[in-house]
Short mmCIF file of C-alpha atoms in Angstrom, two decimals:
data_model
loop_
_atom_site.label_atom_id
_atom_site.label_comp_id
_atom_site.label_asym_id
_atom_site.label_seq_id
_atom_site.Cartn_x
_atom_site.Cartn_y
_atom_site.Cartn_z
CA MET A 88 162.88 135.94 148.84
CA VAL A 89 159.93 135.37 147.95
CA PRO A 90 156.63 137.41 146.76
CA VAL A 91 154.36 138.51 148.77
CA TYR A 92 151.51 140.09 147.08
CA ASP A 93 148.11 138.36 148.17
CA PRO A 94 146.05 137.53 144.98
CA ALA A 95 143.14 136.09 147.05
CA GLY A 96 139.83 138.35 147.05
CA VAL A 97 140.68 140.24 143.71
CA ALA A 98 139.82 139.51 140.24
CA LEU A 99 140.91 140.55 136.41
CA GLY A 100 137.00 141.92 135.77
CA THR A 101 136.56 143.63 132.14
CA ASP A 102 135.91 147.18 131.39
CA ALA A 103 135.60 147.15 127.94
CA CYS A 104 135.63 145.94 124.18
CA TYR A 105 137.00 147.00 121.37
CA GLU A 106 135.92 145.31 118.02
CA PRO A 107 138.25 145.47 114.95
CA GLY A 108 137.62 148.71 112.87
CA ASP A 109 135.57 149.74 116.40
CA VAL A 110 136.62 153.19 117.52
CA GLU A 111 134.19 153.52 120.99
CA ALA A 112 133.82 150.61 123.49
CA ARG A 113 131.27 148.29 123.48
CA THR A 114 130.12 146.57 126.98
CA PRO A 115 131.14 143.73 126.86
CA SER A 116 127.90 141.80 127.29
CA VAL A 117 127.35 142.57 124.03
CA ALA A 118 131.33 142.48 122.71
CA GLY A 119 132.38 138.90 121.35
CA LEU A 120 135.14 137.53 123.86
CA ASP A 121 133.80 133.65 123.12
CA GLY A 122 136.89 132.89 121.84
CA TRP A 123 140.64 134.35 121.99
CA TYR A 124 140.66 138.08 122.27
CA ASN A 125 144.24 140.42 123.63
CA ARG A 126 144.48 141.60 126.34
CA LEU A 127 144.49 145.40 127.64
CA ILE A 128 145.18 145.78 131.49
CA HIS A 129 144.90 148.44 134.28
CA ALA A 130 146.80 146.35 137.22
CA ASP A 131 149.92 147.45 138.48
CA ARG A 132 151.95 143.62 137.70
CA GLY A 133 152.09 142.60 141.54
CA LEU A 134 148.05 142.15 140.70
CA ALA A 135 147.82 141.39 137.43
CA LEU A 136 150.19 138.29 136.67
CA PRO A 137 149.00 135.73 139.64
CA GLN A 138 145.50 137.04 137.56
CA LEU A 139 146.65 135.23 134.84
CA LEU A 140 148.85 132.18 136.41
CA PRO A 141 145.31 130.29 136.14
CA GLU A 142 145.01 130.77 132.44
CA PHE A 143 148.30 130.95 131.07
CA ARG A 144 151.17 129.27 133.16
CA GLY A 145 154.09 128.28 130.54
CA ALA A 146 151.75 129.75 127.70
CA ALA A 147 153.60 132.93 126.78
CA ASN A 148 156.28 131.84 123.67
CA LEU A 149 158.64 135.33 124.34
CA ILE A 150 157.35 138.35 126.94
CA TYR A 151 159.93 140.84 126.80
CA ILE A 152 159.97 143.56 129.55
CA ASP A 153 161.56 147.84 130.09
CA PRO A 154 160.94 147.70 134.24
CA PRO A 155 161.64 150.68 135.98
CA PHE A 156 165.92 151.75 135.62
CA MET A 157 165.58 151.71 139.02
CA THR A 158 167.42 155.89 138.24
CA GLY A 159 166.92 157.15 141.99
CA ARG A 160 163.83 159.51 141.59
CA THR A 161 161.77 158.29 144.16
CA PHE A 162 158.40 155.82 142.12
CA LYS A 163 155.78 154.65 143.49
CA ALA A 164 153.98 151.54 141.49
CA GLY A 165 150.10 152.08 141.36
CA ALA A 166 149.16 155.40 142.48
CA GLN A 167 146.18 155.42 140.83
CA ILE A 168 146.76 151.09 141.20
CA LEU A 169 143.30 150.10 142.82
CA THR A 170 141.36 151.95 144.59
CA VAL A 171 138.62 150.56 144.02
CA ASP A 172 135.47 149.69 146.86
CA GLY A 173 138.67 150.41 149.73
CA ILE A 174 141.18 148.11 148.03
CA SER A 175 144.05 149.98 147.54
CA TYR A 176 147.36 148.92 146.94
CA ARG A 177 150.99 150.51 146.47
CA ASP A 178 154.77 149.95 146.08
CA ILE A 179 157.13 152.39 147.21
CA TRP A 180 160.55 152.44 146.89
CA ASN A 181 161.99 155.26 148.62
CA ASN A 182 165.13 154.81 145.92
CA ASN A 183 166.14 151.63 148.32
CA LEU A 184 167.87 149.50 146.67
CA ASP A 185 166.62 146.49 148.62
CA THR A 186 163.07 147.36 147.96
CA TYR A 187 164.14 147.67 144.35
CA LEU A 188 165.44 144.07 144.24
CA GLN A 189 162.70 142.25 145.92
CA TRP A 190 159.81 143.94 143.74
CA LEU A 191 162.36 143.02 140.97
CA TYR A 192 162.20 139.76 142.13
CA GLU A 193 158.80 139.50 142.30
CA THR A 194 158.58 140.13 138.40
CA PHE A 195 160.93 137.30 137.15
CA HIS A 196 159.41 134.93 140.07
CA TYR A 197 155.74 135.58 138.09
CA LEU A 198 157.04 135.80 134.63
CA TYR A 199 159.06 132.43 134.74
CA GLN A 200 155.78 130.77 135.78
CA LEU A 201 153.90 132.40 132.64
CA LEU A 202 157.05 131.49 129.86
CA ALA A 203 156.60 128.32 127.95
CA GLU A 204 158.98 125.72 128.02
CA ASP A 205 159.89 126.88 124.48
CA GLY A 206 159.77 130.45 124.66
CA SER A 207 162.29 133.82 125.40
CA LEU A 208 162.60 136.29 128.06
CA TYR A 209 163.38 140.00 127.03
CA VAL A 210 164.40 142.23 129.67
CA HIS A 211 165.45 145.79 128.19
CA LEU A 212 167.37 147.06 131.37
CA ASP A 213 170.67 149.84 131.60
CA TRP A 214 173.33 150.26 134.05
CA ARG A 215 172.21 151.10 137.25
CA ALA A 216 170.30 147.55 137.48
CA THR A 217 171.97 144.98 134.59
CA HIS A 218 174.46 143.20 136.92
CA TYR A 219 172.01 142.96 140.09
CA ALA A 220 168.99 141.35 137.69
CA ARG A 221 170.74 138.86 136.02
CA ILE A 222 172.11 137.38 139.75
CA LEU A 223 168.21 137.50 140.30
CA LEU A 224 167.37 135.73 136.96
CA ASP A 225 170.20 133.03 137.04
CA GLU A 226 168.94 131.88 140.95
CA ILE A 227 165.09 131.64 138.93
CA PHE A 228 166.54 130.38 136.21
CA GLN A 229 169.02 127.75 137.38
CA ASP A 230 166.84 125.88 139.18
CA GLY A 231 166.71 123.07 137.59
CA PRO A 232 168.58 120.18 136.54
CA ARG A 233 171.95 121.61 134.63
CA HIS A 234 171.15 119.62 131.97
CA SER A 235 168.19 121.55 131.10
CA GLY A 236 170.14 124.49 128.55
CA ALA A 237 168.14 126.97 130.74
CA GLY A 238 169.53 130.73 132.40
CA LEU A 239 171.01 133.44 129.98
CA LYS A 240 171.59 132.99 125.94
CA ASN A 241 172.62 136.42 125.33
CA GLU A 242 173.44 140.23 126.73
CA ILE A 243 172.29 142.26 123.80
CA ILE A 244 173.58 146.17 123.34
CA TRP A 245 171.78 148.22 122.34
CA HIS A 246 174.02 151.51 121.02
CA TYR A 247 172.95 154.95 120.18
CA GLN A 248 173.95 158.09 119.35
CA SER A 249 171.71 160.42 121.40
CA GLY A 250 171.40 161.11 125.23
CA GLY A 251 173.18 163.35 127.18
CA ARG A 252 176.90 164.72 127.19
CA ALA A 253 179.63 163.66 130.34
CA GLN A 254 181.93 165.37 131.69
CA LYS A 255 183.61 163.52 134.37
CA SER A 256 182.20 159.64 132.79
CA PHE A 257 182.67 159.17 130.00
CA ALA A 258 178.38 159.41 127.99
CA ARG A 259 176.60 156.92 128.12
CA LYS A 260 175.05 155.38 125.22
CA HIS A 261 173.52 151.79 125.42
CA ASP A 262 170.79 149.87 127.16
CA THR A 263 171.27 146.19 127.83
CA ILE A 264 169.17 143.29 126.60
CA LEU A 265 168.78 139.97 128.45
CA LEU A 266 167.73 137.60 126.72
CA TYR A 267 166.88 133.96 129.20
CA THR A 268 165.65 130.65 128.52
CA LYS A 269 164.23 128.23 130.25
CA SER A 270 165.40 125.25 127.70
CA ARG A 271 167.60 125.03 124.73
CA HIS A 272 165.24 124.41 122.98
CA TYR A 273 163.91 127.92 122.15
CA HIS A 274 163.06 129.41 119.09
CA PHE A 275 165.35 131.79 118.15
CA HIS A 276 165.08 132.23 113.39
CA ALA A 277 168.72 134.06 113.18
CA GLU A 278 167.46 134.42 109.75
CA ARG A 279 164.43 136.69 109.94
CA VAL A 280 166.76 139.84 111.48
CA GLY A 281 170.21 139.29 109.23
CA LYS A 282 171.88 142.01 107.36
CA VAL A 283 172.76 141.54 104.01
CA ARG A 284 176.11 141.62 103.24
CA GLY A 285 176.16 144.60 100.12
CA HIS A 286 179.75 144.83 97.75
CA GLU A 287 181.69 145.18 101.60
CA LYS A 288 184.64 143.13 101.77
CA ARG A 289 185.09 142.28 105.35
CA ASN A 290 187.69 139.98 107.41
CA HIS A 291 189.95 138.52 104.53
CA MET A 292 187.06 137.43 102.36
CA ARG A 293 188.39 137.30 98.53
CA LYS A 294 186.73 138.52 95.72
CA THR A 295 185.61 136.72 92.52
CA THR A 296 182.92 136.18 90.51
CA GLY A 297 179.76 133.87 91.40
CA PRO A 298 177.48 131.13 88.35
CA ASP A 299 175.71 133.89 88.25
CA GLY A 300 177.56 136.03 86.79
CA GLN A 301 177.46 138.29 90.04
CA PRO A 302 179.91 139.19 92.15
CA ALA A 303 180.65 136.85 94.64
CA TRP A 304 183.68 136.91 97.79
CA THR A 305 184.83 133.86 99.31
CA ILE A 306 186.91 132.79 102.58
CA ARG A 307 188.77 129.31 103.43
CA THR A 308 188.25 128.74 107.28
CA GLY A 309 188.46 124.85 108.80
CA GLY A 310 189.38 123.71 105.74
CA LYS A 311 186.26 124.68 103.66
CA ILE A 312 185.75 126.76 101.56
CA TYR A 313 182.44 129.53 101.15
CA THR A 314 180.60 131.66 99.44
CA TYR A 315 178.58 134.96 99.69
CA THR A 316 176.62 137.29 97.65
CA ALA A 317 176.27 141.22 97.76
CA GLU A 318 172.61 139.84 98.96
CA SER A 319 173.88 137.14 101.24
CA LEU A 320 172.75 137.49 105.18
CA MET A 321 175.51 138.28 107.75
CA ALA A 322 174.08 137.41 111.15
CA LEU A 323 173.55 139.60 113.87
CA ASP A 324 175.66 140.40 116.85
CA ASP A 325 174.90 141.47 120.18
CA VAL A 326 175.45 145.09 119.76
CA TRP A 327 172.68 146.76 117.22
CA SER A 328 173.33 150.56 116.13
CA ASP A 329 171.73 150.67 113.67
CA ILE A 330 168.09 150.89 115.47
CA SER A 331 168.05 154.46 116.69
CA HIS A 332 166.57 156.26 119.98
CA LEU A 333 162.93 158.07 119.25
CA HIS A 334 163.62 161.63 118.23
CA GLN A 335 161.22 165.03 119.54
CA LYS A 336 159.84 165.14 115.87
CA ASP A 337 159.95 160.95 115.09
CA PRO A 338 156.67 160.46 113.30
CA GLU A 339 155.94 157.50 116.31
CA ARG A 340 157.07 158.87 118.97
CA THR A 341 154.03 159.42 120.21
CA GLY A 342 155.13 162.14 123.68
CA TYR A 343 154.92 159.34 126.35
CA ALA A 344 159.11 159.60 127.75
CA THR A 345 160.38 155.51 127.95
CA GLN A 346 159.32 155.41 124.63
CA LYS A 347 160.61 152.36 122.28
CA PRO A 348 161.02 152.12 118.39
CA ALA A 349 158.65 149.16 117.15
CA ALA A 350 162.04 148.55 114.99
CA LEU A 351 163.46 146.87 118.44
CA LEU A 352 160.39 144.87 119.44
CA GLU A 353 160.12 143.82 115.62
CA ARG A 354 162.98 142.60 115.86
CA LEU A 355 163.10 140.80 118.81
CA LEU A 356 159.46 138.96 117.63
CA LEU A 357 160.81 137.80 114.70
CA ALA A 358 163.78 136.54 115.97
CA SER A 359 162.24 134.10 118.53
CA SER A 360 158.48 134.35 118.09
CA GLU A 361 156.27 132.31 115.30
CA GLU A 362 153.00 134.25 114.24
CA ASN A 363 150.22 133.45 116.23
CA ASP A 364 152.57 132.78 119.16
CA LEU A 365 151.41 134.32 123.33
CA VAL A 366 153.45 137.93 123.67
CA LEU A 367 153.53 139.10 126.87
CA ASP A 368 154.29 142.59 128.81
CA CYS A 369 153.66 143.86 131.52
CA PHE A 370 155.29 147.31 131.46
CA CYS A 371 153.57 148.28 128.35
CA GLY A 372 154.17 151.94 128.39
CA SER A 373 153.42 153.21 125.22
CA GLY A 374 151.79 149.87 124.20
CA VAL A 375 155.31 149.59 120.92
CA THR A 376 155.05 146.04 122.50
CA PRO A 377 151.40 144.46 121.92
CA VAL A 378 151.25 147.05 118.40
CA VAL A 379 154.19 145.78 116.99
CA ALA A 380 152.90 141.94 118.18
CA GLU A 381 149.42 143.46 116.14
CA LYS A 382 151.36 143.97 113.40
CA LEU A 383 153.00 140.61 112.94
CA GLY A 384 150.42 138.63 114.10
CA ARG A 385 151.27 137.33 117.97
CA ARG A 386 148.44 137.11 120.79
CA TRP A 387 149.23 139.41 123.35
CA LEU A 388 148.05 140.53 127.14
CA ALA A 389 149.75 144.08 128.18
CA CYS A 390 149.15 145.45 131.84
CA ASP A 391 150.70 148.98 133.19
CA GLN A 392 150.00 150.43 136.49
CA SER A 393 149.37 154.15 134.48
CA GLU A 394 146.27 155.72 133.70
CA VAL A 395 148.40 157.28 130.98
CA ALA A 396 150.18 154.53 129.31
CA ILE A 397 146.12 152.20 129.12
CA SER A 398 145.76 155.33 127.74
CA VAL A 399 148.78 155.94 124.96
CA THR A 400 148.34 152.53 124.54
CA ARG A 401 144.95 151.99 123.58
CA THR A 402 144.75 155.33 121.49
CA ARG A 403 147.51 153.31 118.96
CA LEU A 404 145.82 149.61 118.91
CA LEU A 405 142.79 151.56 117.73
CA GLN A 406 145.30 153.74 115.09
CA GLN A 407 145.65 150.20 112.90
CA VAL A 408 144.24 149.47 110.55
CA ARG A 409 144.89 145.71 110.70
CA ARG A 410 143.77 144.37 114.68
CA ASN A 411 141.75 141.68 116.39
CA ILE A 412 139.54 141.68 118.83
CA PHE A 413 140.96 143.40 122.41
CA ALA A 414 139.07 144.05 126.08
CA LEU A 415 140.65 146.54 127.97
CA GLN A 416 140.45 144.73 132.36
CA SER A 417 141.08 145.63 134.63
CA VAL A 418 141.58 144.19 138.76
CA LYS A 419 138.49 144.43 141.00
CA LYS A 420 137.52 143.40 144.48
CA VAL A 421 134.50 140.13 144.98
CA GLU A 422 133.03 139.05 147.55
#
C-alpha cells in the first residue's frame, strides 16, 4: 500500500497571520514572517503533509494524532477540502474497511517521514482500529535495521468513567494511545509526569523515619534497600485513570464533539518533548494540541480538513494570553 495522492500543482499558501496580541488577522504582506512562525493549516492531511515534507522532513520531535476511529458512520474526508480554481479532493470511506486502512496507512507513511530520528509518534484510537493500526505501524517503523530499536514502545490505556452503557457487552470505558519511535534514542522524561507517592503504603514497604525526621518507607529488592518519602515520585504506568473525559459543563469544553482534555496532551508533551521542540497534529480538531504546545513553549504545526475545527482552534489560540505568531494557511493551486 503506497500513498495515492499527487501533490503536484498545489502548494501551501498563507491566508492570514496573527502576531502576539492580535485579535484581528493581518495580511501576510505586513506580518513578520521572516523567522519562525507556527502554522494552522486548513487542508486534508493527504494534501497538507506532502507539502510539509520539503521543509520539515525528519523535523517533528513529537507527533500526536487523534484520527477518526472508523465508527461505522460514513465519513467524507473533505466536504470542503479543496475547491480552489476547479480543484476538488474527496476521500469517502463508505464504511469500507479496505479504504479506511489505505487511508490510515497513507497517513502513517507521511508522518514517519516527518518524524525526527529521536522523535515520538502518539496515535490515539479506540477498540475499532487499534489492532489494525499496530499492524500498519509495525510494517512502517520496523522496515529498517532490527538493532535500531524502532517500533512500539507503549500501548497506553486511557481509562475514563464517562460513556454509554451496554446491555449485551461490557461497557467501553477506555481509549488506546500507541507510542512509536524511529530508534531507541528518543526523548522520554518519566520524572516530569510521575505521581507524588503520598503517605499510602504500597507493596511490602516498611514504614520508618527518614533522616529529616519525616515518615519514609523502605523496601528491599535485589539485595538493595530503597527508601521513599511522601514527596517521592512514582513512575507512571501505562493505564491512566486520573485524567477524566470532558463533561458537558466542563469550563474547558469548546463544543467540539471529540475534544480531548488538555491534561492528556500536557502529559504526552512533557514526557516526550523539550522546550522549543516541533509538535505536529494533522487532525487538530478542537485545537488542544497547538494550545498545549503554546502553553509549554513548543513550536507547532496543526492542520484539519474541517472548517469548524480551524475556526475553533483559531479562537482558542487567540484567547491565549501568551502566544507566538502563527499563520493560517491552506493548499492552493499553482500554475
